[in-house]
XYZ file of C-alpha atoms in Angstrom:
251
model
C 92.362 99.353 129.174
C 93.638 99.086 125.853
C 91.709 99.707 123.060
C 92.036 99.132 119.418
C 90.883 101.689 116.769
C 88.134 103.864 116.346
C 86.468 102.737 113.148
C 83.407 103.989 113.714
C 84.678 107.259 112.570
C 88.096 107.981 114.802
C 90.083 106.704 112.220
C 92.301 108.176 109.165
C 89.343 106.006 107.000
C 87.144 108.115 108.642
C 89.024 111.272 107.096
C 89.209 109.882 103.705
C 85.492 108.998 103.585
C 84.115 112.531 105.407
C 86.196 114.232 102.293
C 85.236 111.683 99.541
C 81.667 111.943 101.115
C 81.608 115.979 100.974
C 83.273 116.205 97.144
C 80.655 112.920 95.866
C 77.660 113.281 97.998
C 78.557 109.895 99.121
C 80.996 107.177 100.501
C 80.586 103.682 101.232
C 83.065 104.010 103.932
C 82.082 105.164 107.631
C 82.597 109.419 107.945
C 84.151 111.361 110.731
C 82.774 111.744 113.836
C 80.687 114.740 114.196
C 82.656 117.002 115.971
C 86.275 116.404 114.488
C 84.496 116.794 111.153
C 83.153 120.304 112.137
C 86.145 121.590 112.365
C 86.945 120.790 108.725
C 85.424 123.855 106.157
C 83.625 122.915 103.244
C 85.825 123.546 100.242
C 85.733 122.669 96.316
C 88.903 120.749 96.804
C 90.898 119.206 99.133
C 94.806 118.845 100.355
C 94.987 115.566 102.428
C 98.896 115.636 103.844
C 99.869 112.017 105.156
C 102.907 112.792 107.665
C 104.429 109.126 107.309
C 106.007 108.654 110.785
C 104.324 110.725 112.688
C 101.688 110.338 115.334
C 100.253 112.641 118.277
C 103.068 111.972 120.710
C 105.436 113.115 118.498
C 103.897 116.800 118.367
C 105.445 117.649 122.020
C 108.895 117.758 119.680
C 110.123 121.317 119.346
C 110.896 121.041 116.130
C 106.980 120.236 115.189
C 105.845 123.332 116.614
C 104.183 124.378 113.513
C 102.288 121.015 113.012
C 101.079 121.388 116.829
C 99.913 124.723 116.437
C 97.675 123.194 113.351
C 95.974 120.058 115.548
C 92.034 120.179 115.772
C 91.827 116.607 117.431
C 93.378 112.939 117.493
C 92.673 110.196 115.301
C 93.641 106.373 115.193
C 95.559 105.091 112.991
C 94.266 101.674 111.788
C 95.938 98.460 112.875
C 99.153 97.534 112.770
C 100.167 100.956 112.643
C 102.200 101.010 109.627
C 102.665 102.564 106.714
C 101.530 99.984 103.779
C 98.362 99.517 106.112
C 97.853 103.283 106.659
C 98.147 104.327 103.022
C 96.357 101.536 101.854
C 93.703 102.334 103.948
C 93.410 106.089 102.860
C 93.242 104.113 99.136
C 90.135 102.658 99.807
C 88.571 104.693 102.975
C 88.004 101.301 104.746
C 89.629 99.155 107.517
C 92.394 96.857 107.065
C 90.065 93.656 107.506
C 88.229 95.619 104.455
C 90.531 96.518 102.138
C 93.181 93.369 102.894
C 96.165 94.714 103.564
C 96.899 93.847 107.147
C 100.478 93.986 107.851
C 103.878 94.785 106.792
C 104.546 90.828 105.695
C 101.674 88.876 105.079
C 101.519 85.195 103.858
C 100.306 85.150 99.924
C 99.182 82.036 98.427
C 99.720 84.243 94.915
C 103.493 84.104 95.991
C 103.304 81.167 98.369
C 105.639 83.504 100.580
C 105.463 85.983 103.458
C 106.073 89.232 101.337
C 107.297 92.492 102.369
C 104.634 94.626 101.364
C 106.764 97.455 101.284
C 108.843 96.158 98.506
C 106.724 93.457 97.466
C 109.615 91.312 97.955
C 109.995 87.329 99.792
C 112.126 87.193 103.127
C 114.880 86.770 100.757
C 114.538 89.739 99.257
C 113.590 87.865 95.820
C 110.394 89.372 93.957
C 107.182 88.601 94.989
C 105.553 86.648 91.277
C 102.610 86.022 90.777
C 100.675 88.717 92.490
C 99.029 91.340 90.076
C 99.468 94.610 91.898
C 96.729 96.478 90.328
C 94.163 94.818 91.834
C 95.261 93.629 94.682
C 93.089 95.861 96.547
C 89.425 95.697 96.467
C 87.235 97.882 94.006
C 86.518 100.408 92.849
C 88.895 102.012 95.240
C 88.710 105.667 96.721
C 90.806 107.076 93.625
C 88.242 105.412 91.119
C 84.947 105.985 93.508
C 86.595 109.969 93.025
C 86.682 109.803 89.493
C 83.025 108.152 88.617
C 81.590 111.142 90.540
C 83.487 113.416 88.655
C 86.170 114.486 91.256
C 89.697 114.285 90.379
C 92.068 112.492 92.649
C 95.928 113.559 92.374
C 98.386 112.121 94.435
C 101.969 113.837 95.029
C 104.618 112.166 95.944
C 108.666 112.101 95.748
C 110.252 111.987 92.720
C 110.551 107.839 91.999
C 107.867 106.569 93.582
C 105.716 106.340 90.366
C 107.407 103.134 89.202
C 106.978 101.564 92.452
C 104.963 98.079 92.956
C 103.678 99.650 95.721
C 102.166 102.229 93.868
C 100.686 100.467 91.860
C 98.788 99.014 94.213
C 97.997 102.754 96.357
C 96.711 104.725 92.824
C 95.344 102.293 90.965
C 92.900 105.196 89.018
C 94.822 107.646 90.837
C 96.742 110.809 88.785
C 100.291 110.564 90.086
C 102.397 114.131 90.148
C 105.808 114.144 91.632
C 107.870 116.618 93.363
C 111.837 116.833 93.137
C 112.595 118.661 97.071
C 110.352 118.729 99.390
C 110.137 123.104 99.267
C 108.364 122.179 95.709
C 105.759 120.114 97.277
C 104.092 122.710 99.085
C 103.691 124.751 96.185
C 103.120 122.139 93.717
C 99.956 120.878 96.364
C 98.652 124.057 96.697
C 98.572 124.564 92.507
C 96.804 121.466 92.324
C 94.414 122.360 94.518
C 93.351 125.472 92.835
C 91.324 123.941 90.613
C 87.614 123.022 92.214
C 86.531 119.462 92.782
C 90.168 117.677 93.327
C 91.369 115.888 96.102
C 94.951 115.825 96.329
C 96.895 113.928 98.659
C 100.172 114.830 99.385
C 102.940 111.829 100.911
C 105.739 113.390 102.789
C 108.069 110.147 104.324
C 110.569 112.631 105.677
C 110.182 111.675 109.327
C 109.395 108.153 108.630
C 112.706 107.677 106.751
C 114.856 109.354 109.236
C 113.722 107.527 112.572
C 114.155 104.031 110.798
C 117.712 104.980 109.585
C 118.989 107.364 112.332
C 116.341 107.157 115.119
C 114.035 109.268 117.332
C 116.891 111.054 118.950
C 119.101 112.220 115.986
C 120.052 115.313 114.153
C 118.366 113.792 111.247
C 115.347 113.190 113.149
C 114.808 116.474 114.212
C 115.758 118.270 110.829
C 112.429 115.620 109.199
C 110.205 117.048 111.447
C 111.446 120.666 110.847
C 111.061 119.965 106.984
C 107.016 118.351 108.092
C 106.527 121.479 109.693
C 107.567 124.148 107.435
C 105.651 121.737 104.205
C 102.604 122.381 106.613
C 102.883 125.698 107.478
C 103.821 126.711 103.607
C 100.667 124.865 102.213
C 98.225 126.612 104.752
C 99.772 129.950 103.781
C 99.503 129.545 99.974
C 96.244 127.742 99.789
C 93.200 129.682 98.047
C 89.571 128.147 97.588
C 90.700 124.754 99.236
C 91.621 123.312 102.535
C 94.055 121.063 104.090
C 94.136 118.110 106.139
C 97.100 116.366 107.605
C 97.175 112.985 109.367
C 99.669 110.903 110.309
C 99.980 107.092 110.055
C 102.031 105.737 113.283
C 99.231 106.802 116.265
């Protein structure tokens, strides 16, 4: 029997809501189911890592051994399991039916066209005009709610992502910090999380990029899994006074 995502506390939306509730004392979202929530330690700050392109099944790959060793349970990605939907789900701590970004491609009346939400262009590659990207997701979003409660939200992303239209959709109200090389990611995240009262959202796109470009049986994919595992192992080793929680967006 095929079932949908467990929006009653078993999706990545619930992970974001759980961290929000711990840091602020409340959340409008649905918190994580208790047995999984109990596995997240209580700390003054958190690093939430999203490994784009990963799913639970990929942890059996030999190159993902460090990630597999840190696995404490499974949660569902939202439906559909595409990057923009999942990132919007984290940015709001709400399921897609609530936040409104429900697919990689969407018909949007403001553009009078089908829009690819990863680049916010039409199917012919033209800019999707008439859309105010800053207010596409409903507010207050997760970052705005955290700030209002005195918690600083920070997103740590690869260089060049800050100016994208997708970033304007996702990170309204969130401090943006870049990393230039994957070797920097864990160090910067740990340094940022050392200050109490922060939620640091670290985005790791390497596995998703390698899978799209070269396929899951390629050496590039194996190398990307090794990179993701190395970031997780390095982050786990560096963190003091904070906890890291990793999620994936493709199941």
